[in-house]
Tab-separated table of C-alpha atoms in Angstrom:
chain	number	residue	atom	x	y	z
A	496	MET	CA	0.000	0.000	0.000
A	497	ARG	CA	1.444	3.358	-1.041
A	498	VAL	CA	0.557	7.012	-1.563
A	499	ILE	CA	-0.476	7.416	-5.214
A	500	ALA	CA	0.265	11.093	-5.965
A	501	GLY	CA	1.300	14.443	-4.548
A	502	VAL	CA	4.150	15.384	-2.233
A	503	CYS	CA	4.252	11.903	-0.652
A	504	LYS	CA	3.942	9.969	-3.926
A	505	GLY	CA	5.367	6.468	-3.633
A	506	ARG	CA	5.593	6.463	0.175
A	507	ARG	CA	4.718	3.090	1.642
A	508	LEU	CA	1.986	3.037	4.281
A	509	ALA	CA	2.072	0.596	7.183
A	510	PRO	CA	-0.854	-1.838	7.382
A	511	VAL	CA	-2.917	-2.613	10.464
A	512	LYS	CA	-1.958	-6.109	11.642
A	513	GLY	CA	-4.680	-8.762	11.653
A	514	LEU	CA	-7.961	-9.066	9.836
A	515	SER	CA	-9.824	-6.206	11.518
A	516	THR	CA	-9.300	-3.765	8.626
A	517	ARG	CA	-9.713	-3.939	4.854
A	518	PRO	CA	-7.648	-1.106	3.393
A	519	THR	CA	-8.825	0.516	0.180
A	520	SER	CA	-6.676	-0.898	-2.611
A	521	ASP	CA	-4.214	1.363	-4.426
A	522	LYS	CA	-6.230	0.830	-7.633
A	523	VAL	CA	-9.515	1.962	-6.058
A	524	ARG	CA	-7.874	4.901	-4.252
A	525	GLU	CA	-6.233	6.059	-7.485
A	526	ALA	CA	-9.537	5.795	-9.380
A	527	VAL	CA	-11.437	7.729	-6.682
A	528	PHE	CA	-8.914	10.564	-6.678
A	529	ASP	CA	-8.780	10.641	-10.494
A	530	ILE	CA	-12.564	11.134	-10.526
A	531	MET	CA	-12.241	13.979	-8.004
A	532	GLN	CA	-9.100	15.611	-9.419
A	533	GLY	CA	-10.827	18.923	-10.195
A	534	ARG	CA	-11.667	19.346	-6.495
A	535	PHE	CA	-8.072	19.640	-5.283
A	536	PRO	CA	-6.610	21.173	-3.370
A	537	CYS	CA	-9.472	20.962	-0.895
A	538	LYS	CA	-9.349	22.632	2.495
A	539	LYS	CA	-10.377	19.917	4.931
A	540	ALA	CA	-10.857	16.178	4.609
A	541	LEU	CA	-12.553	13.789	7.033
A	542	ASP	CA	-11.578	10.098	6.920
A	543	LEU	CA	-14.147	7.965	8.792
A	544	PHE	CA	-13.415	4.344	9.747
A	545	ALA	CA	-9.914	5.431	8.757
A	546	GLY	CA	-8.058	2.126	9.262
A	547	THR	CA	-4.563	2.920	7.938
A	548	GLY	CA	-5.445	6.532	7.105
A	549	ALA	CA	-4.682	5.959	3.416
A	550	MET	CA	-7.584	8.033	2.043
A	551	GLY	CA	-6.953	11.064	4.258
A	552	ILE	CA	-3.185	10.819	3.731
A	553	GLU	CA	-3.767	10.748	-0.029
A	554	ALA	CA	-5.875	13.924	0.301
A	555	LEU	CA	-3.128	15.628	2.340
A	556	SER	CA	-0.457	14.517	-0.141
A	557	ARG	CA	-2.509	16.074	-2.951
A	558	GLY	CA	-2.812	19.422	-1.191
A	559	ALA	CA	-5.608	19.312	1.393
A	560	SER	CA	-4.780	21.860	4.085
A	561	GLY	CA	-5.917	19.538	6.875
A	562	ALA	CA	-7.431	16.154	7.604
A	563	LEU	CA	-9.204	14.556	10.519
A	564	PHE	CA	-9.057	10.779	10.948
A	565	VAL	CA	-11.640	8.861	13.006
A	566	ASP	CA	-11.339	5.230	14.067
A	567	SER	CA	-12.427	3.438	17.235
A	568	ASP	CA	-9.688	0.786	17.073
A	569	GLY	CA	-6.527	1.549	19.052
A	570	ALA	CA	-4.273	-0.399	16.669
A	571	SER	CA	-5.663	1.539	13.690
A	572	VAL	CA	-5.157	4.873	15.460
A	573	ALA	CA	-1.516	3.961	16.183
A	574	VAL	CA	-0.935	2.993	12.530
A	575	ILE	CA	-2.563	6.215	11.264
A	576	ARG	CA	-0.256	8.278	13.496
A	577	ARG	CA	2.786	6.270	12.360
A	578	ASN	CA	1.819	6.731	8.687
A	579	LEU	CA	1.267	10.475	9.151
A	580	ASP	CA	4.670	10.811	10.846
A	581	ALA	CA	6.397	8.758	8.119
A	582	CYS	CA	4.884	11.025	5.446
A	583	GLY	CA	5.681	14.239	7.329
A	584	LEU	CA	1.982	15.156	7.479
A	585	ALA	CA	1.265	14.957	11.220
A	586	GLU	CA	1.169	18.757	11.657
A	587	ARG	CA	-1.787	19.019	9.250
A	588	ALA	CA	-3.754	16.160	10.795
A	589	LEU	CA	-5.780	15.242	13.853
A	590	VAL	CA	-6.589	11.650	14.818
A	591	LEU	CA	-9.607	10.857	16.996
A	592	LYS	CA	-9.999	7.489	18.718
A	593	ARG	CA	-13.750	7.219	19.036
A	594	ASP	CA	-16.752	5.737	17.307
A	595	VAL	CA	-17.892	7.539	14.167
A	596	LYS	CA	-21.366	8.474	15.403
A	597	SER	CA	-20.071	10.275	18.510
A	598	ALA	CA	-17.253	11.882	16.488
A	599	LEU	CA	-19.728	13.260	13.938
A	600	ARG	CA	-21.898	14.694	16.701
A	601	LEU	CA	-18.848	16.249	18.387
A	602	LEU	CA	-17.690	17.834	15.119
A	603	ALA	CA	-21.182	19.125	14.279
A	604	GLY	CA	-21.450	20.616	17.775
A	605	LYS	CA	-18.216	22.523	17.119
A	606	GLY	CA	-19.558	23.844	13.800
A	607	GLU	CA	-16.967	21.974	11.726
A	608	SER	CA	-17.412	21.376	8.007
A	609	PHE	CA	-15.390	19.443	5.447
A	610	ASP	CA	-14.865	19.622	1.691
A	611	LEU	CA	-14.235	15.902	1.405
A	612	ILE	CA	-15.570	13.077	3.581
A	613	PHE	CA	-14.575	9.425	3.158
A	614	ILE	CA	-16.751	6.677	4.636
A	615	ASP	CA	-15.283	3.163	4.496
A	616	PRO	CA	-16.779	0.994	7.263
A	617	PRO	CA	-16.657	-2.795	7.547
A	618	TYR	CA	-18.509	-4.155	4.514
A	619	ALA	CA	-20.952	-6.324	6.478
A	620	SER	CA	-22.442	-3.430	8.451
A	621	SER	CA	-25.009	-0.659	8.145
A	622	LEU	CA	-22.513	1.898	9.448
A	623	ALA	CA	-22.175	3.694	6.087
A	624	VAL	CA	-25.905	4.433	6.002
A	625	ASP	CA	-25.834	5.608	9.626
A	626	ALA	CA	-22.851	7.888	8.923
A	627	LEU	CA	-24.456	9.324	5.758
A	628	ARG	CA	-27.652	10.145	7.632
A	629	GLU	CA	-25.680	11.812	10.431
A	630	ILE	CA	-23.643	13.867	7.921
A	631	ASP	CA	-26.817	14.860	6.059
A	632	ALA	CA	-28.548	15.996	9.255
A	633	SER	CA	-25.534	17.788	10.729
A	634	GLY	CA	-24.316	19.970	7.868
A	635	LEU	CA	-20.746	18.642	8.130
A	636	ILE	CA	-20.254	18.722	4.354
A	637	SER	CA	-19.364	22.133	2.925
A	638	PRO	CA	-21.254	23.557	-0.068
A	639	GLY	CA	-19.503	22.100	-3.114
A	640	GLY	CA	-18.113	19.270	-0.999
A	641	ILE	CA	-18.248	15.563	-1.728
A	642	VAL	CA	-18.859	12.440	0.343
A	643	VAL	CA	-17.259	9.220	-0.909
A	644	VAL	CA	-18.672	5.926	0.383
A	645	GLU	CA	-16.950	2.599	-0.176
A	646	CYS	CA	-19.040	-0.544	0.268
A	647	SER	CA	-19.405	-4.105	-0.954
A	648	LYS	CA	-20.806	-4.547	-4.443
A	649	ARG	CA	-22.333	-7.838	-3.284
A	650	ASN	CA	-24.313	-6.281	-0.449
A	651	PRO	CA	-24.720	-2.520	-1.012
A	652	ALA	CA	-27.171	-0.439	0.948
A	653	PRO	CA	-30.266	0.189	-1.159
A	654	PRO	CA	-30.622	3.762	-2.442
A	655	PHE	CA	-32.417	6.018	0.007
A	656	GLU	CA	-33.403	9.674	0.116
A	657	LEU	CA	-31.388	12.223	2.066
A	658	GLU	CA	-32.508	15.779	2.708
A	659	HIS	CA	-29.359	17.766	1.875
A	660	ILE	CA	-27.045	15.449	-0.056
A	661	GLU	CA	-27.656	13.241	-3.079
A	662	LEU	CA	-26.013	10.366	-4.911
A	663	VAL	CA	-24.365	11.720	-8.079
A	664	ASP	CA	-22.125	8.875	-9.256
A	665	GLU	CA	-21.410	5.224	-8.611
A	666	ARG	CA	-18.452	3.113	-9.783
A	667	SER	CA	-17.502	-0.509	-9.222
A	668	TYR	CA	-14.042	-2.056	-8.964
A	669	GLY	CA	-14.045	-5.828	-8.443
A	670	ASP	CA	-16.165	-6.455	-5.343
A	671	THR	CA	-15.931	-2.789	-4.292
A	672	LEU	CA	-18.645	-0.231	-4.965
A	673	VAL	CA	-17.807	3.473	-4.595
A	674	ARG	CA	-20.605	6.026	-4.329
A	675	PHE	CA	-20.182	9.795	-4.612
A	676	TYR	CA	-22.609	12.181	-2.885
A	677	GLU	CA	-22.803	15.976	-3.187
A	678	VAL	CA	-24.786	18.732	-1.526
A	679	LYS	CA	-28.077	19.218	-3.372
A	680	ASP	CA	-28.571	22.383	-5.396
A	681	GLY	CA	-30.924	24.950	-3.970
A	682	PRO	CA	-31.708	25.875	-0.393
A	683	ALA	CA	-30.526	23.341	2.167
């Protein structure tokens, strides 16, 4: 696993030991960032269920001014910090060890907003839907921002209506499905 582009291009990222995480493959990460290339540099990225931190680190490497990483697993948090240090990006990042739902509520309570939000929970869970609903209700995505959700192509969440954000694109890579959401046009 490596950083695909930007100031840290080619840097190897440490994995989380064991089977508790499923890092986004280099191929999928490269495709996602190619699709979003016109949106960089973004100001702030939020990497939920961050695992190794690869998505947020890729955003920082490509010019994001800051990134926040959220994961409830202590081993993942340690690996994210190690990867940020190895890439020289720790000063532009914050890592929170807490569950995503409480982190989203904390960030919304502080009035935070992000240009780019990654959601990549365990495939066999409903956590992506829960996180999307929380983001939609809280206003954490900036106008013009994008939410990227990675899920299993075999068992994706069925499409559902959100009040402020909408599905605008969907791509599949092997058994991975990537969905892109944006803030709806018009009054929110």
